[in-house]
Amino acid sequence: MGNSDGYKEFLTDLLSAFGPVSIRNMFGGAGVYAEGVMFALVADDTLYFKADATSAPDFAAEGKTPFTYTAEGRTPVAMSYW
């Protein structure tokens, strides 16, 4: 799981229309932050937004799927990022 520097720059420019954002590398992916709060995840040059019980069904209705990772020797785990 990796992200290109160009994609992270693109996202920073795109999302800055809503205010200052930063992208920090973490665990092979990256977190997208605004005012110190992580609101999105970037993995394999794909942006996933944080979802909750209210917004997750909306993402699913649009045909989106949650970010899923598999730790070595374990079953896949879906996270609350869509």
PDB file of C-alpha atoms in Angstrom:
ATOM      1  CA  MET A   1       0.000   0.000   0.000  1.00  0.00           C
ATOM      2  CA  GLY A   2       1.634   3.193  -1.120  1.00  0.00           C
ATOM      3  CA  ASN A   3       0.856   6.665  -2.337  1.00  0.00           C
ATOM      4  CA  SER A   4       2.613   8.800  -4.899  1.00  0.00           C
ATOM      5  CA  ASP A   5       3.821  12.238  -3.860  1.00  0.00           C
ATOM      6  CA  GLY A   6       2.034  13.684  -6.896  1.00  0.00           C
ATOM      7  CA  TYR A   7      -1.327  12.296  -5.789  1.00  0.00           C
ATOM      8  CA  LYS A   8      -0.883  13.650  -2.267  1.00  0.00           C
ATOM      9  CA  GLU A   9      -0.018  17.091  -3.695  1.00  0.00           C
ATOM     10  CA  PHE A  10      -3.088  16.926  -5.937  1.00  0.00           C
ATOM     11  CA  LEU A  11      -5.323  16.111  -2.949  1.00  0.00           C
ATOM     12  CA  THR A  12      -3.795  18.873  -0.828  1.00  0.00           C
ATOM     13  CA  ASP A  13      -4.480  21.406  -3.592  1.00  0.00           C
ATOM     14  CA  LEU A  14      -7.996  20.085  -4.242  1.00  0.00           C
ATOM     15  CA  LEU A  15      -9.076  19.931  -0.604  1.00  0.00           C
ATOM     16  CA  SER A  16      -7.500  23.281   0.316  1.00  0.00           C
ATOM     17  CA  ALA A  17     -10.578  24.923  -1.218  1.00  0.00           C
ATOM     18  CA  PHE A  18     -12.288  23.934   2.060  1.00  0.00           C
ATOM     19  CA  GLY A  19      -9.464  25.196   4.293  1.00  0.00           C
ATOM     20  CA  PRO A  20      -5.945  24.134   5.262  1.00  0.00           C
ATOM     21  CA  VAL A  21      -5.300  20.391   5.126  1.00  0.00           C
ATOM     22  CA  SER A  22      -2.249  18.250   5.746  1.00  0.00           C
ATOM     23  CA  ILE A  23      -1.446  14.706   4.703  1.00  0.00           C
ATOM     24  CA  ARG A  24       0.715  12.585   6.994  1.00  0.00           C
ATOM     25  CA  ASN A  25       2.172   9.192   6.162  1.00  0.00           C
ATOM     26  CA  MET A  26       1.100   6.351   8.434  1.00  0.00           C
ATOM     27  CA  PHE A  27       1.258   2.551   8.216  1.00  0.00           C
ATOM     28  CA  GLY A  28       1.887   2.468   4.468  1.00  0.00           C
ATOM     29  CA  GLY A  29      -0.987   4.861   3.757  1.00  0.00           C
ATOM     30  CA  ALA A  30      -1.633   8.448   4.757  1.00  0.00           C
ATOM     31  CA  GLY A  31      -4.102  10.352   6.893  1.00  0.00           C
ATOM     32  CA  VAL A  32      -5.745  13.564   5.685  1.00  0.00           C
ATOM     33  CA  TYR A  33      -6.171  16.129   8.468  1.00  0.00           C
ATOM     34  CA  ALA A  34      -7.966  19.434   8.979  1.00  0.00           C
ATOM     35  CA  GLU A  35      -7.444  21.304  12.245  1.00  0.00           C
ATOM     36  CA  GLY A  36      -5.722  18.238  13.705  1.00  0.00           C
ATOM     37  CA  VAL A  37      -8.629  15.882  12.964  1.00  0.00           C
ATOM     38  CA  MET A  38      -8.218  12.993  10.523  1.00  0.00           C
ATOM     39  CA  PHE A  39     -11.188  12.995   8.140  1.00  0.00           C
ATOM     40  CA  ALA A  40      -9.897  10.864   5.278  1.00  0.00           C
ATOM     41  CA  LEU A  41      -7.439   8.111   4.427  1.00  0.00           C
ATOM     42  CA  VAL A  42      -5.288   7.731   1.315  1.00  0.00           C
ATOM     43  CA  ALA A  43      -4.238   4.224   0.290  1.00  0.00           C
ATOM     44  CA  ASP A  44      -2.871   3.124  -3.081  1.00  0.00           C
ATOM     45  CA  ASP A  45      -3.591   6.586  -4.505  1.00  0.00           C
ATOM     46  CA  THR A  46      -7.268   6.306  -3.556  1.00  0.00           C
ATOM     47  CA  LEU A  47      -9.064   8.746  -1.238  1.00  0.00           C
ATOM     48  CA  TYR A  48     -11.444   7.319   1.382  1.00  0.00           C
ATOM     49  CA  PHE A  49     -13.586   9.646   3.521  1.00  0.00           C
ATOM     50  CA  LYS A  50     -14.410   8.898   7.163  1.00  0.00           C
ATOM     51  CA  ALA A  51     -17.986   7.633   7.446  1.00  0.00           C
ATOM     52  CA  ASP A  52     -20.369   7.002  10.318  1.00  0.00           C
ATOM     53  CA  ALA A  53     -23.649   5.121  10.734  1.00  0.00           C
ATOM     54  CA  THR A  54     -25.486   7.968   9.007  1.00  0.00           C
ATOM     55  CA  SER A  55     -23.198   8.523   6.010  1.00  0.00           C
ATOM     56  CA  ALA A  56     -21.982   4.950   5.324  1.00  0.00           C
ATOM     57  CA  PRO A  57     -25.315   3.897   3.736  1.00  0.00           C
ATOM     58  CA  ASP A  58     -25.067   6.907   1.408  1.00  0.00           C
ATOM     59  CA  PHE A  59     -21.616   5.805   0.242  1.00  0.00           C
ATOM     60  CA  ALA A  60     -22.911   2.240  -0.234  1.00  0.00           C
ATOM     61  CA  ALA A  61     -25.923   3.499  -2.218  1.00  0.00           C
ATOM     62  CA  GLU A  62     -23.473   5.152  -4.613  1.00  0.00           C
ATOM     63  CA  GLY A  63     -21.710   1.813  -5.120  1.00  0.00           C
ATOM     64  CA  LYS A  64     -18.700   2.666  -2.967  1.00  0.00           C
ATOM     65  CA  THR A  65     -16.966   0.132  -0.742  1.00  0.00           C
ATOM     66  CA  PRO A  66     -15.100   0.669   2.524  1.00  0.00           C
ATOM     67  CA  PHE A  67     -11.334   0.592   2.782  1.00  0.00           C
ATOM     68  CA  THR A  68     -10.284  -2.932   3.737  1.00  0.00           C
ATOM     69  CA  TYR A  69      -6.913  -4.173   4.884  1.00  0.00           C
ATOM     70  CA  THR A  70      -5.566  -7.611   5.635  1.00  0.00           C
ATOM     71  CA  ALA A  71      -2.864  -8.099   8.243  1.00  0.00           C
ATOM     72  CA  GLU A  72      -0.553 -10.994   7.494  1.00  0.00           C
ATOM     73  CA  GLY A  73      -2.252 -14.290   8.305  1.00  0.00           C
ATOM     74  CA  ARG A  74      -5.566 -12.670   9.272  1.00  0.00           C
ATOM     75  CA  THR A  75      -8.972 -12.122   7.758  1.00  0.00           C
ATOM     76  CA  PRO A  76      -9.735  -8.826   5.969  1.00  0.00           C
ATOM     77  CA  VAL A  77     -10.935  -5.941   8.141  1.00  0.00           C
ATOM     78  CA  ALA A  78     -13.230  -3.220   6.768  1.00  0.00           C
ATOM     79  CA  MET A  79     -12.673   0.223   8.251  1.00  0.00           C
ATOM     80  CA  SER A  80     -15.042   3.184   8.489  1.00  0.00           C
ATOM     81  CA  TYR A  81     -13.443   4.980   5.543  1.00  0.00           C
ATOM     82  CA  TRP A  82     -15.348   4.888   2.234  1.00  0.00           C
TER      83      TRP A  82
END
